[in-house]
XYZ file of C-alpha atoms in Angstrom:
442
model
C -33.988 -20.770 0.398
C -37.120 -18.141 -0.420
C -38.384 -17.376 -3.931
C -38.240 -13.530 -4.770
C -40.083 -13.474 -7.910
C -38.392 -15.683 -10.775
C -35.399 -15.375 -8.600
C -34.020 -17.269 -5.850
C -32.353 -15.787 -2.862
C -30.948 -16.877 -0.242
C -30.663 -14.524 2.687
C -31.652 -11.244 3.465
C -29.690 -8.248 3.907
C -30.455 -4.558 4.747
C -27.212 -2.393 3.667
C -26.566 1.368 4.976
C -25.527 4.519 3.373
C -27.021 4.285 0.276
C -25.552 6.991 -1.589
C -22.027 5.756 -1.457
C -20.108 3.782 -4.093
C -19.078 1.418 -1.193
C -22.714 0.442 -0.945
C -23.554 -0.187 -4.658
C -20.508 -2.599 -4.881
C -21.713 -4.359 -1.769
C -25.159 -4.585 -3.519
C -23.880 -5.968 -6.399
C -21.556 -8.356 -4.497
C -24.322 -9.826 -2.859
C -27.116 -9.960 -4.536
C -25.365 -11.687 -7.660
C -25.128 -14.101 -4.928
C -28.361 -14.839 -4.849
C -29.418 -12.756 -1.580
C -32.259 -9.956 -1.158
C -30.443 -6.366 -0.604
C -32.457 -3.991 0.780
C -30.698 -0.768 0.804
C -31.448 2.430 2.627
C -29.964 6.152 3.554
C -31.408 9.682 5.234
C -31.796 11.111 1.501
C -33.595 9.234 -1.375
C -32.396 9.166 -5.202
C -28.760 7.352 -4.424
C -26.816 4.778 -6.506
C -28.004 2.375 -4.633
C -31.694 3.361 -4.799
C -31.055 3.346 -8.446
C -29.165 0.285 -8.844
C -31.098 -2.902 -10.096
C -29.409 -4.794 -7.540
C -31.149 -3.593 -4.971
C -34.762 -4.606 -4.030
C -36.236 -2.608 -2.399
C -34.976 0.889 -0.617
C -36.067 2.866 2.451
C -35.578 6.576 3.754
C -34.494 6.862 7.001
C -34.179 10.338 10.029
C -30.584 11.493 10.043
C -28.768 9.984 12.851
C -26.691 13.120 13.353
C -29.991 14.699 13.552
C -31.921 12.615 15.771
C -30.093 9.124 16.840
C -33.145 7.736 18.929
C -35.370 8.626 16.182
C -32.980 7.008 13.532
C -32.917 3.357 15.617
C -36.874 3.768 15.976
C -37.210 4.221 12.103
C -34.737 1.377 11.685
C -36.682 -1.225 13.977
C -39.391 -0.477 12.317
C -38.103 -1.348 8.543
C -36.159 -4.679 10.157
C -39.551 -5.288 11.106
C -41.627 -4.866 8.087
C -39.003 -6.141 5.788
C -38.429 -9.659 7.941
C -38.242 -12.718 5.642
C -41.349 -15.278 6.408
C -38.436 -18.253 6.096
C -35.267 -19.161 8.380
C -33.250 -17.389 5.905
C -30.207 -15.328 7.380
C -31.548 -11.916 7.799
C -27.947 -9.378 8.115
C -27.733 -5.586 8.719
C -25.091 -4.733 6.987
C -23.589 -1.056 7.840
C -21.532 0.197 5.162
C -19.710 3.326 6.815
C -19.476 5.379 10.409
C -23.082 4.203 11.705
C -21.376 0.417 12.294
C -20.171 2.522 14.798
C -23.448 3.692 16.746
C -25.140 0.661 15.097
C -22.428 -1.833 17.496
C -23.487 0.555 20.342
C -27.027 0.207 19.719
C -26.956 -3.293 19.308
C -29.293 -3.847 21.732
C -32.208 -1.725 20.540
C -32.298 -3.792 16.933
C -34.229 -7.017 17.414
C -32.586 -10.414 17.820
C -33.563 -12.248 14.711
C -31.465 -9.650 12.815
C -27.704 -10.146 12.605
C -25.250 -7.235 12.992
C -22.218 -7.589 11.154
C -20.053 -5.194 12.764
C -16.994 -5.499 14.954
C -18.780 -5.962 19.241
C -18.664 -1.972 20.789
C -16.109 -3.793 23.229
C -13.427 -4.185 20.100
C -14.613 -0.853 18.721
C -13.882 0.883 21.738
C -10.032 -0.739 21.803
C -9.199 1.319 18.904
C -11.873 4.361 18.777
C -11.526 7.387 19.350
C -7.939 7.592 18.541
C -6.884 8.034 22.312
C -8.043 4.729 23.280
C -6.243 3.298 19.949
C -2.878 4.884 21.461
C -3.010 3.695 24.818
C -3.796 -0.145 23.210
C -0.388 0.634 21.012
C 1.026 1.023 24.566
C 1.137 -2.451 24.273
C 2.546 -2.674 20.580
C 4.647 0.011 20.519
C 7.106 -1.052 18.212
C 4.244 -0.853 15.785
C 3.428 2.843 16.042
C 5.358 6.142 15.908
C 5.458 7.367 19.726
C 2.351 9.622 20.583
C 0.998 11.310 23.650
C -2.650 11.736 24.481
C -3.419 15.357 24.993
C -5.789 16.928 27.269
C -4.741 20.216 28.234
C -1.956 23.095 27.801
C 0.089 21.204 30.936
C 0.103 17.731 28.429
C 1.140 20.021 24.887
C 4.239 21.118 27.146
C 5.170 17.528 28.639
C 4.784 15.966 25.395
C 6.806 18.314 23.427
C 10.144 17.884 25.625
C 9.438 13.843 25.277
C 8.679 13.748 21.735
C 11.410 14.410 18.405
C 9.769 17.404 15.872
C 8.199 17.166 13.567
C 4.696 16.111 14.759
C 1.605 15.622 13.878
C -1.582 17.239 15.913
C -5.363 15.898 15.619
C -8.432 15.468 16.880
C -8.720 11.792 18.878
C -12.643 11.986 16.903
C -12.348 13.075 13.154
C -12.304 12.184 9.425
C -10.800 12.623 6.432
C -8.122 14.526 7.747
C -9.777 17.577 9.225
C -8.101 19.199 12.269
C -5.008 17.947 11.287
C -2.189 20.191 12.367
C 1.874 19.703 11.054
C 4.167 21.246 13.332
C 8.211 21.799 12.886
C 9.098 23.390 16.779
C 7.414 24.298 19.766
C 6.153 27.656 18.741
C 4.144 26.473 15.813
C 2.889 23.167 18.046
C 1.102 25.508 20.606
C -0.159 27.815 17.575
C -1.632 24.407 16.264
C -3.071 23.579 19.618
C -5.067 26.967 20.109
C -6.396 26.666 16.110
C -7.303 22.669 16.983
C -8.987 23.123 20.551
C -10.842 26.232 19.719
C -12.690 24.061 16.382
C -12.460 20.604 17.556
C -13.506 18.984 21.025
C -10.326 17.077 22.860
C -8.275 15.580 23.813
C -5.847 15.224 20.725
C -3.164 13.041 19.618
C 0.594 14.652 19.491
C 2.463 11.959 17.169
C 5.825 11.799 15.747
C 5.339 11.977 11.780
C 5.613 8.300 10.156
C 8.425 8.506 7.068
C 7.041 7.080 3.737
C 3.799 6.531 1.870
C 0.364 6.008 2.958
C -0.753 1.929 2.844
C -4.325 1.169 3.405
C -4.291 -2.392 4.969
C -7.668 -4.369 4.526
C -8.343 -7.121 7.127
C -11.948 -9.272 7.798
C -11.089 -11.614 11.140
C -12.613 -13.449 13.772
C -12.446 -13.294 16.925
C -8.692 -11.592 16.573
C -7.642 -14.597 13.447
C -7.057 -13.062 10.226
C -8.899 -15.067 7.796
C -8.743 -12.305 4.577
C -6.273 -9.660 3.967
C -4.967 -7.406 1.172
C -3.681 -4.201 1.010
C -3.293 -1.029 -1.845
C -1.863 2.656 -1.995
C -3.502 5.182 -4.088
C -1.317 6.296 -7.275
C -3.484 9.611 -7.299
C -5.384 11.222 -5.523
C -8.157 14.254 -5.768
C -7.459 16.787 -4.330
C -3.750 16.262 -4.421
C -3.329 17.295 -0.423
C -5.510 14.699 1.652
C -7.805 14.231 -1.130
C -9.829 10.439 -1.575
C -7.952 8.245 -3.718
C -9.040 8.233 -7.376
C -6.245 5.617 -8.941
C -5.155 2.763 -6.808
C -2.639 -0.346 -6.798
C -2.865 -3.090 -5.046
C 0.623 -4.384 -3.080
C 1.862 -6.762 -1.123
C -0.139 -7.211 1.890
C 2.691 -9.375 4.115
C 4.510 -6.699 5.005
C 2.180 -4.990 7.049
C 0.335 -8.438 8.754
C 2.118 -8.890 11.768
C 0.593 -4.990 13.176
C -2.479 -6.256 12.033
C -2.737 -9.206 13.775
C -1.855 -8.041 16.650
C -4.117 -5.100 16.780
C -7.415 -6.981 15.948
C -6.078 -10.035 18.163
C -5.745 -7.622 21.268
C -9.182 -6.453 20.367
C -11.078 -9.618 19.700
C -11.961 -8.218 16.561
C -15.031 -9.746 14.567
C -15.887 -8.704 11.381
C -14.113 -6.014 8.507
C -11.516 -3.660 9.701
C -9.259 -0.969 7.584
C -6.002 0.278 8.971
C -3.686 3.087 8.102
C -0.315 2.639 7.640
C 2.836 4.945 6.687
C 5.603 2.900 5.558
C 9.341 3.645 3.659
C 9.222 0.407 1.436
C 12.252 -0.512 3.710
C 12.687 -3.684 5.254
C 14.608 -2.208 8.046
C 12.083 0.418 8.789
C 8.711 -1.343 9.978
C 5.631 -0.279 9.258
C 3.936 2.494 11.229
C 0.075 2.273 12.336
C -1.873 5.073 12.162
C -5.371 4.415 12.721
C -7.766 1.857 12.660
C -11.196 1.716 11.374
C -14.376 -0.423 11.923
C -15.830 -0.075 8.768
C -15.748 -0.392 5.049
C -13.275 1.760 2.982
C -13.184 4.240 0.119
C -11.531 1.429 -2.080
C -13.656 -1.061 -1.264
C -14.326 -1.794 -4.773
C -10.651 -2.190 -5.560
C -10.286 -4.984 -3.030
C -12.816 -6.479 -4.132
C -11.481 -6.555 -7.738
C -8.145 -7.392 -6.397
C -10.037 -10.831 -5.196
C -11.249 -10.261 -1.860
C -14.948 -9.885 -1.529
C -15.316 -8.501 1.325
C -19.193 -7.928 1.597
C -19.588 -11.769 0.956
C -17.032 -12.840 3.182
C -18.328 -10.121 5.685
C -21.943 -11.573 5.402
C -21.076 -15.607 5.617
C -18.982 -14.553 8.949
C -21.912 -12.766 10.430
C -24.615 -15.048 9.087
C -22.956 -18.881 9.360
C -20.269 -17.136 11.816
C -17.632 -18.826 9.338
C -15.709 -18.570 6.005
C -16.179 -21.228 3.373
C -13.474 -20.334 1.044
C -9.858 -19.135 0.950
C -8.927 -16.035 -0.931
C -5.507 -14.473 -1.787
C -5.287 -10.912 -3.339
C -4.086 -9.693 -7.003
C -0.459 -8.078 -6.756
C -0.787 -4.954 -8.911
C -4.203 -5.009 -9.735
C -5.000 -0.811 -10.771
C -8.902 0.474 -10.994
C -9.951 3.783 -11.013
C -12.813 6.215 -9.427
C -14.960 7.198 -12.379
C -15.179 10.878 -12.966
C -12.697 11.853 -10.303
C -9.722 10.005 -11.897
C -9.819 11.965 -14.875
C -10.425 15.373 -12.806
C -7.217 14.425 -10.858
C -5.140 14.041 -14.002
C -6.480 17.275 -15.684
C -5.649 19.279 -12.552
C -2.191 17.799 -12.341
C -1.413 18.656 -15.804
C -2.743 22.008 -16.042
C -0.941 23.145 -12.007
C 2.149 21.661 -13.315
C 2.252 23.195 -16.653
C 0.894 26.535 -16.750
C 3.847 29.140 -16.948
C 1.410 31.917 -15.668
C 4.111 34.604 -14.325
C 6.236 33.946 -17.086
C 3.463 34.629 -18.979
C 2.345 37.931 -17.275
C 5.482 39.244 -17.347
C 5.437 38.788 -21.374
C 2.086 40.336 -22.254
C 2.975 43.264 -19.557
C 6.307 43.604 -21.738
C 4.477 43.611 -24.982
C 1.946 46.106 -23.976
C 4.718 48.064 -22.637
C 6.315 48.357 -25.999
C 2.999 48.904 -27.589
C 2.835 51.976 -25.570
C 6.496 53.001 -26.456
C 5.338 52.495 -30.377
C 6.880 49.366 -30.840
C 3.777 47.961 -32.270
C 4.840 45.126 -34.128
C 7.176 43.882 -31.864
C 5.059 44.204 -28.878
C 2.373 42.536 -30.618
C 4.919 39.675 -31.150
C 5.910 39.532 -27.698
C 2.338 38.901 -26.131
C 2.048 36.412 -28.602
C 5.171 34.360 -27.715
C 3.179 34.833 -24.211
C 0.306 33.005 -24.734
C 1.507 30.456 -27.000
C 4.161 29.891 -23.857
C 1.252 29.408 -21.026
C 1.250 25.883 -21.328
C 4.342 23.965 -21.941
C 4.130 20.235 -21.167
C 7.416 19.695 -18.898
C 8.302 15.952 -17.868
C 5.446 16.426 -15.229
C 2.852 16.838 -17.008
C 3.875 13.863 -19.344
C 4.032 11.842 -16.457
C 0.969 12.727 -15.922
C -0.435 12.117 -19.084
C 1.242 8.759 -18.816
C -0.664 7.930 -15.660
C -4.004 8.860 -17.136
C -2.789 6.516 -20.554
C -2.172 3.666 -17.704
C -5.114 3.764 -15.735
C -7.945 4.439 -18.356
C -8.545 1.155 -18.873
C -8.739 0.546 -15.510
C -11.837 -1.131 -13.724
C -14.264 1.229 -11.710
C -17.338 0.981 -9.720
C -19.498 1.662 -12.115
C -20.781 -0.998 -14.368
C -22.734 0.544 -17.068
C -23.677 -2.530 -18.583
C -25.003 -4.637 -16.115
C -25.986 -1.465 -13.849
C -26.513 1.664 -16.330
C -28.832 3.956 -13.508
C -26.489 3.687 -10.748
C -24.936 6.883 -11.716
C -28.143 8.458 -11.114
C -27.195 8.539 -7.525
C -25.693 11.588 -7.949
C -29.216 13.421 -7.206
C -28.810 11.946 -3.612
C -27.450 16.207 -3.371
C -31.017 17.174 -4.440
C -32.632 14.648 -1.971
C -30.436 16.080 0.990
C -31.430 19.969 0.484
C -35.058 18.955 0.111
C -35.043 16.581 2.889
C -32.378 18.277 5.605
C -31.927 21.984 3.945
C -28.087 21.137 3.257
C -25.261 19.654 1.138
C -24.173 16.505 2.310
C -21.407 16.282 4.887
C -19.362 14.688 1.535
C -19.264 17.923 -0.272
C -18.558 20.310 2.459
C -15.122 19.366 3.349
């Protein structure tokens, strides 16, 4: 046990991606714990740089700029920030870079701990081709899909495979290069769009009936030992947008694809896995994609009962879990800001009558012209008082906004209040890299 301060800690721990809500949670997680959190980023002024949680913070290259200049930066802050005692001492990555951070393992020095998944388990279920040819195995798991390299593969897979489908990139993120496709003629339209802005091969999929499930697991060595699972009651934007209101469900349903996934791949550490499901007993589950990282709702699994980041940081530091958690059915939190954005657009799309409207000003002015003063003057009104009328849509979602506002979110003004300052992270990228953040350009 070390002294930091007045305060007692108990381990050390460096966490990535600074300017993510994922990362202040983490911070907060742990370091109520008692541990150090050292948090870091490629652009200065993030939540977690403002966050009292965090002790001290560090700027770091770009990885996508310069990878071997990123590792060498990251050494060298491992280095200077190494705890004098026996302490643990964990690199935590909070997003993609557990990725190149697994492959890199070797470059970071040995006192420090990883805790991410071994490249070996990684590379069992990433890029997407390699996670379809492990389903190979499971395939009662998985809607059938076909690894595409070239034109010959689109037209093999096609005859096999029952429209409609589903093209993508085998490497991407939030749902970019994502192609839908009803017949054959729109599936090689897709493919020409897809290979001409995205590098192959791609993934040709039979679309998976139902909702989207994001499935939460932290095992080792291929045993569950945590689980829990939640769908997103809204999202912003609507179409493939990051969830802004979610529930958590019943988590059962969707074990049995989990476990055998991360048991196939020996998996160590926290893992998040897509899911499209009817709700139906008789129809099981479909996997989509798995993940070796943290998730956009980590905050609502952790509220739900599952702390992952501790869990996360006992397996990777004592290579063991102390304690038994099970999650909150039904538990709802919220995304501050976004939340409320998502329910204003809903209303607003669903409710404003704009042609109707058009057509009655374009009317009145019409009788205007014709002399009809008073009645055209009357009929523009009726117009405008008409552009919004609050159908049973827009109630419902004025209910949903009455339902969630109480809701939990990341943001803990009173224990936290400059966290939100994190949104200058924007500034700190154009001065420091001379663009918006990949986050606000999709």
């Amino acid at each position: 046990m070390a002294v930091n301060g007045d305060k007692q800690t108990y381990g050390r721990v460096i966490v990535t991606y600074g300017r993510s809500l994922m990362s202040l949670v983490a911070a907060q997680s742990l370091a109520r714990r008692g541990l150090h959190v050292i948090g870091c980023d490629s652009v200065d002024m993030t939540a977690l740089r403002f966050s009292k949680f965090c002790s001290a913070y560090f700027v770091h290259p770009d990885p996508k700029d310069d990878e071997n200049a990123y590792i060498d930066a990251l050494v060298q802050e491992i280095e200077r920030a190494r705890p004098e005692d026996d302490n643990p001492y964990v690199l935590m990555p909070l997003f993609d870079n557990a990725r190149l951070l697994a492959r890199r393992k070797a470059d970071l020095p040995d006192y420090i701990k990883l805790a991410a998944p071994d490249i070996q388990s990684i590379n069992c279920v990433y890029p997407k081709d390699r996670l379809v040819r492990s389903l190979t195995e499971l395939q009662e798991f998985a809607p059938e899909s076909r690894i595409i390299e070239g034109q010959s593969d689109i037209q093999a897979a096609s005859a096999d495979l029952v429209f409609p489908l589903v093209l993508k990139p085998a490497v991407g993120v939030g749902g970019r290069g994502v192609e839908f496709v009803d017949d054959k003629e729109q599936l090689q339209q897709a493919y020409q769009k897809v290979s001409e802005e995205h590098e192959g091969p791609f993934i040709l999929q039979e679309t998976a009936e139902g909702e989207d499930f994001c499935m939460t697991a932290i095992a080792d060595h291929g045993e569950v030992r945590a689980a829990m699972a939640y769908k997103n009651l809204d999202t912003f934007p609507k179409k493939s947008g990051a969830g802004t209101v979610r529930e958590t469900v019943d988590h059962n349903s969707f074990m049995e694809a989990t476990e055998a996934i991360l048991k196939h791949s020996n998996w160590t550490g926290v893992a998040e896995i897509d899911f499209r499901w009817t709700g139906e007993e008789s129809d099981p589950p479909q996997l989509i994609e798995v993940n070796a990282r943290f998730w956009a709702g980590l905050y609502h699994s952790m509220a739900s009962g599952i702390d992952y980041p501790w869990l996360l940081y006992q397996l990777t530091a004592y290579e063991a879990i102390s304690e038994s958690t099970t999650p909150v059915i039904g538990k709802i939190t919220r995304t501050p800001v976004l939340s409320t954005m998502s329910m204003i657009s809903s209303i607003l799309s669903r409710s404003f009558r704009f042609p109707v409207t058009r057509r009655m000003i374009a009317s009145g002015w019409r009788l205007i012209g014709e002399g009809q003063r008073r009645e055209g003057l009357h009929r523009i009104w009726r117009g405008l008082k008409g552009a919004f009328t609050f159908d049973k849509a827009a109630f419902t979602a004025l209910e949903k906004m009455e339902q969630s506002k109480n809701a939990p979110t990341e943001f803990d003004y009173a224990s936290d209040p400059y966290a939100g300052l994190g949104i200058l992270f924007i500034l700190s990228s154009l001065r420091r890299h001379g663009r918006l953040p990949d986050e606000l350009k999709y």
